[in-house]
CSV table of C-alpha atoms in Angstrom, one decimal:
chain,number,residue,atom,x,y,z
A,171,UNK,CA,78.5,-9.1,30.1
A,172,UNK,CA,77.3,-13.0,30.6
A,173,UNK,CA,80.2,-15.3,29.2
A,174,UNK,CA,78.5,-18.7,29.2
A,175,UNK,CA,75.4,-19.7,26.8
A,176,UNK,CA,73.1,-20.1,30.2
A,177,UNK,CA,74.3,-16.8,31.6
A,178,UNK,CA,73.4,-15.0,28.2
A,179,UNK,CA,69.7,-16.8,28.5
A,180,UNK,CA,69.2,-15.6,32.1
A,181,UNK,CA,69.7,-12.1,30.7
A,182,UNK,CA,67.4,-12.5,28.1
A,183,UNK,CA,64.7,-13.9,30.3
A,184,UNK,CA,65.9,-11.5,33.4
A,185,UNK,CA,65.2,-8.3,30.3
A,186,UNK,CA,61.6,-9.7,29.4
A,187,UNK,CA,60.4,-9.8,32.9
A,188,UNK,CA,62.0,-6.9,34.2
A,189,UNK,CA,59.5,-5.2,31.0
A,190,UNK,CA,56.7,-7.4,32.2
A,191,UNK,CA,57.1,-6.4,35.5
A,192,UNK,CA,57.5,-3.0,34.9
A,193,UNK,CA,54.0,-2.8,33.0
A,194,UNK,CA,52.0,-4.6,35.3
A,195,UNK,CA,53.7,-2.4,38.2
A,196,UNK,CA,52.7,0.7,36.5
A,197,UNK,CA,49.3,-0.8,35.6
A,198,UNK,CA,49.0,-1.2,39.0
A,199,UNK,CA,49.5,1.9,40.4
A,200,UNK,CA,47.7,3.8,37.9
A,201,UNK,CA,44.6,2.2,38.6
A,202,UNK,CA,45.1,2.8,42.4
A,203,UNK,CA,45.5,6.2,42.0
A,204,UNK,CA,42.6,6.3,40.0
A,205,UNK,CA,40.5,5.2,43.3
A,206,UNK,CA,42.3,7.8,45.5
A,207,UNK,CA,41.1,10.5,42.5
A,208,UNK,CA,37.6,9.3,42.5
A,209,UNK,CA,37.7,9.4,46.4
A,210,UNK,CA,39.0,13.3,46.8
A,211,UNK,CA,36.6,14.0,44.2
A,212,UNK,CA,34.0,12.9,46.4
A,213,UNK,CA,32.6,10.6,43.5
A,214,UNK,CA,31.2,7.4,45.4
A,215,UNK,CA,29.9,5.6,42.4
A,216,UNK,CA,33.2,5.9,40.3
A,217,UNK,CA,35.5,5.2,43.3
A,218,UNK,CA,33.5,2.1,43.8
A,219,UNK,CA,33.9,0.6,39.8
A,220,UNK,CA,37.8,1.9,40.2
A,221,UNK,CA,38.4,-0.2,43.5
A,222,UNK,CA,37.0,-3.1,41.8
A,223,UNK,CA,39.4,-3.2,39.0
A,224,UNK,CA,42.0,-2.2,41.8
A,225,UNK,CA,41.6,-5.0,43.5
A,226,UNK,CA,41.7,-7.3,40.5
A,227,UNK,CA,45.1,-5.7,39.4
A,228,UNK,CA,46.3,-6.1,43.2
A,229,UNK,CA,45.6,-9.5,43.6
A,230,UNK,CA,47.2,-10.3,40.5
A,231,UNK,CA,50.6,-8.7,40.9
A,232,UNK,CA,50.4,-10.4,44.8
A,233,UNK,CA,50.0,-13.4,42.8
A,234,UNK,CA,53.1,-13.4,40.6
A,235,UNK,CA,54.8,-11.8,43.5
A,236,UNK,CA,55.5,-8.5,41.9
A,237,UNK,CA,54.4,-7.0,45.3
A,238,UNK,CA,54.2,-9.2,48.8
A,239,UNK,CA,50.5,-10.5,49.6
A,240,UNK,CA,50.3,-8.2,52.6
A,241,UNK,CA,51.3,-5.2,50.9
A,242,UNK,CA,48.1,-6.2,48.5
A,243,UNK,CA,45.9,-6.6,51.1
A,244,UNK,CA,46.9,-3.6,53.0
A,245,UNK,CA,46.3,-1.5,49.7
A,246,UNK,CA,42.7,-2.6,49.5
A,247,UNK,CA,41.9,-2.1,52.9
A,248,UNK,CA,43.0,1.5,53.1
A,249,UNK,CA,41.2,2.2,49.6
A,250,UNK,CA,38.0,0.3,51.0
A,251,UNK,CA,38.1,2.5,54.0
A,252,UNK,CA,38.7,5.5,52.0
A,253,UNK,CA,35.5,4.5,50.2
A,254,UNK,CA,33.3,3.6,53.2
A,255,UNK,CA,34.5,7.0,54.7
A,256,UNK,CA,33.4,9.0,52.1
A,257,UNK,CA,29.8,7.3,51.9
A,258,UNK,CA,29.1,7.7,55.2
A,259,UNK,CA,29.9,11.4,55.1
A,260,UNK,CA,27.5,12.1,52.3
């Protein structure tokens, strides 16, 4: 347990982000995995309105680094090419 007044803050602040984090982490995912549904169903139209919103979530937890920037980008790519796959098969 923190002993100092500073070290009891940090835990505060360190217990609201972890939560924060947590939410936008499983956000995040969720929405993701909502593409990669849409794209084994074979839906173009709804994996395409889920990747957008993907993207959006993506970019924001690059953003406040709850996932590196590359990590983002990689995501989206593999999701886009998913998408592209699956329209040029129908």
């Amino acid at each position: 347990m923190p002993n100092s007044d500073s070290a009891k803050k940090r835990l505060r602040q360190n217990e609201a982000a972890r939560l924060r984090n947590r939410s936008s982490r499983t956000a995040m995912r969720t929405q993701v995995k909502k593409v990669r549904t849409a794209v084994a169903a074979g839906d173009v139209e709804r994996s395409e309105t889920e990747f957008k919103a993907a993207a959006k979530k993506l970019d924001k937890a690059a953003s406040s680094s709850l996932i590196h920037a590359n990590a983002a980008a990689r995501t989206k790519s593999r999701l886009s090419k998913a998408i592209k796959e699956l329209k040029a098969a129908k």
